[in-house]
Amino acid sequence: MAKERGQKVIASNRKARHDYEILDTYEAGIVLVGTEVKSLRLGRASLVDSFATVDDGEVWLRGLHVAEYEMGTWTNHEPRRRRKLLLHRREIEKLIGKTKESGLSMVPLSMYFKDGKVKVELALARGKKSYDKRQALAKRDAQREISRAAGR
């Protein structure tokens, strides 16, 4: 069987970019069972309402929904179980320090296959207030109007 090359996006969390100010991003591997990988190959995942936590020096992804594999048997996985993320020790220590001292959150932005392995793009983020969201929308609309006027 030929090895996969390149990236194929499985799921993305578009709402996270609206609700959070992204400060830093990390690429993490994820520990999965066989039926989860088969379900992900079919694109059956949702990052909505998912977040990451640090427990006992390990990073865990919670709230990720991976639909059950239809062809699976009694060995099928639980759709919303917590899954371990694989990061380097230095990255984990950095995340622990940032989340404890400044009240930042860890939010997954996207999930994708990279050279046949499932990866998660994890962001260190600060929550936006409602007025920040309105300002961002107004700024984006203004930029759109400027580009339209320049195009004419």
XYZ file of C-alpha atoms in Angstrom:
152
model
C 0.000 0.000 0.000
C 1.373 3.411 -0.975
C 2.124 5.891 1.783
C -0.048 8.982 1.981
C 1.595 12.347 1.384
C 0.437 15.870 2.116
C -2.402 17.167 4.261
C -6.105 16.373 4.208
C -8.332 18.388 6.549
C -10.828 16.282 8.500
C -12.564 18.988 10.549
C -12.009 22.636 11.393
C -13.295 24.796 14.214
C -14.235 28.046 12.467
C -16.097 29.377 15.482
C -12.911 29.291 17.581
C -11.340 32.051 15.478
C -14.457 34.161 16.086
C -14.734 33.494 19.844
C -11.021 33.576 20.736
C -7.960 35.702 20.092
C -5.329 33.209 18.892
C -1.933 33.833 20.518
C 0.094 30.746 19.612
C -0.478 27.458 17.759
C 0.958 23.963 18.224
C 0.753 20.797 16.146
C -0.005 17.741 18.274
C -0.454 14.069 17.565
C -3.445 12.294 19.048
C -3.879 8.813 20.542
C -6.741 6.996 18.779
C -8.155 3.492 18.498
C -8.692 1.721 15.161
C -12.368 2.445 14.635
C -11.769 6.139 15.345
C -9.219 6.350 12.546
C -11.608 4.619 10.147
C -14.365 7.062 11.087
C -11.978 10.013 10.635
C -11.037 8.782 7.162
C -14.728 9.176 6.325
C -14.591 12.756 7.708
C -16.968 12.096 10.610
C -15.636 14.394 13.351
C -16.715 17.617 15.028
C -14.492 20.025 16.964
C -17.398 22.152 18.219
C -17.311 22.588 22.024
C -13.975 20.792 22.335
C -11.072 22.042 24.443
C -7.795 20.800 25.874
C -6.712 20.495 29.503
C -3.493 19.571 31.277
C -3.858 16.800 33.870
C -0.835 15.320 35.672
C 1.617 16.642 33.066
C -0.349 15.278 30.096
C -2.515 17.177 27.630
C -6.021 15.776 27.051
C -8.550 16.752 24.387
C -12.110 16.782 25.713
C -15.443 17.193 23.935
C -14.195 16.019 20.532
C -16.946 14.057 18.793
C -15.824 11.235 16.497
C -18.889 9.381 15.204
C -18.974 5.629 15.687
C -17.718 3.592 12.748
C -20.760 2.044 11.058
C -18.984 -1.188 10.158
C -17.544 -1.564 13.679
C -18.567 -4.367 16.008
C -18.697 -4.512 19.785
C -15.150 -3.074 19.779
C -16.452 0.297 18.548
C -15.253 3.415 20.377
C -17.176 5.868 22.567
C -17.904 9.049 20.510
C -17.046 11.693 23.155
C -14.256 10.116 25.190
C -11.219 12.136 26.237
C -8.185 11.638 24.030
C -4.524 12.153 24.843
C -2.547 14.679 22.804
C 1.105 14.032 22.019
C 3.403 17.026 22.511
C 7.052 17.492 23.453
C 7.782 17.898 27.172
C 8.971 21.511 26.709
C 5.773 22.413 24.881
C 3.648 20.870 27.653
C 5.564 22.787 30.339
C 5.148 26.014 28.375
C 1.394 25.378 28.044
C 1.083 24.628 31.765
C 2.784 27.917 32.634
C 0.721 30.011 30.224
C -2.658 28.542 31.178
C -2.032 28.795 34.936
C -0.624 32.322 35.132
C -2.614 34.264 32.561
C -5.909 32.390 32.276
C -5.532 31.322 28.663
C -7.418 28.425 27.080
C -6.301 25.642 24.765
C -8.666 25.252 21.817
C -8.329 22.906 18.810
C -8.507 24.803 15.508
C -8.377 21.923 13.056
C -7.838 18.199 12.715
C -6.102 16.757 9.661
C -4.152 13.850 8.226
C -0.465 14.652 7.696
C 1.463 11.922 5.887
C -1.074 9.341 7.055
C -1.090 10.371 10.725
C -3.858 12.328 12.478
C -2.731 15.710 13.801
C -4.537 18.418 15.763
C -3.734 22.121 15.462
C -4.004 23.351 19.046
C -4.179 27.073 19.830
C -3.332 28.953 22.970
C -6.134 31.501 23.030
C -7.767 34.257 25.051
C -11.537 34.615 24.996
C -12.966 37.668 23.243
C -15.612 39.870 24.770
C -18.729 40.657 22.739
C -17.495 44.165 21.894
C -14.214 42.709 20.587
C -16.209 40.433 18.279
C -18.235 43.401 17.002
C -15.048 45.383 16.350
C -13.530 42.470 14.426
C -16.678 42.151 12.277
C -16.741 45.911 11.607
C -13.052 45.872 10.650
C -13.586 42.946 8.274
C -16.588 44.656 6.643
C -14.590 47.862 6.216
C -11.744 45.938 4.550
C -14.249 44.238 2.236
C -15.701 47.622 1.220
C -12.219 49.029 0.558
C -11.292 46.072 -1.643
C -14.588 46.379 -3.560
C -14.006 50.095 -4.144
C -10.436 49.442 -5.277
C -11.707 46.766 -7.653
C -14.079 49.177 -9.376
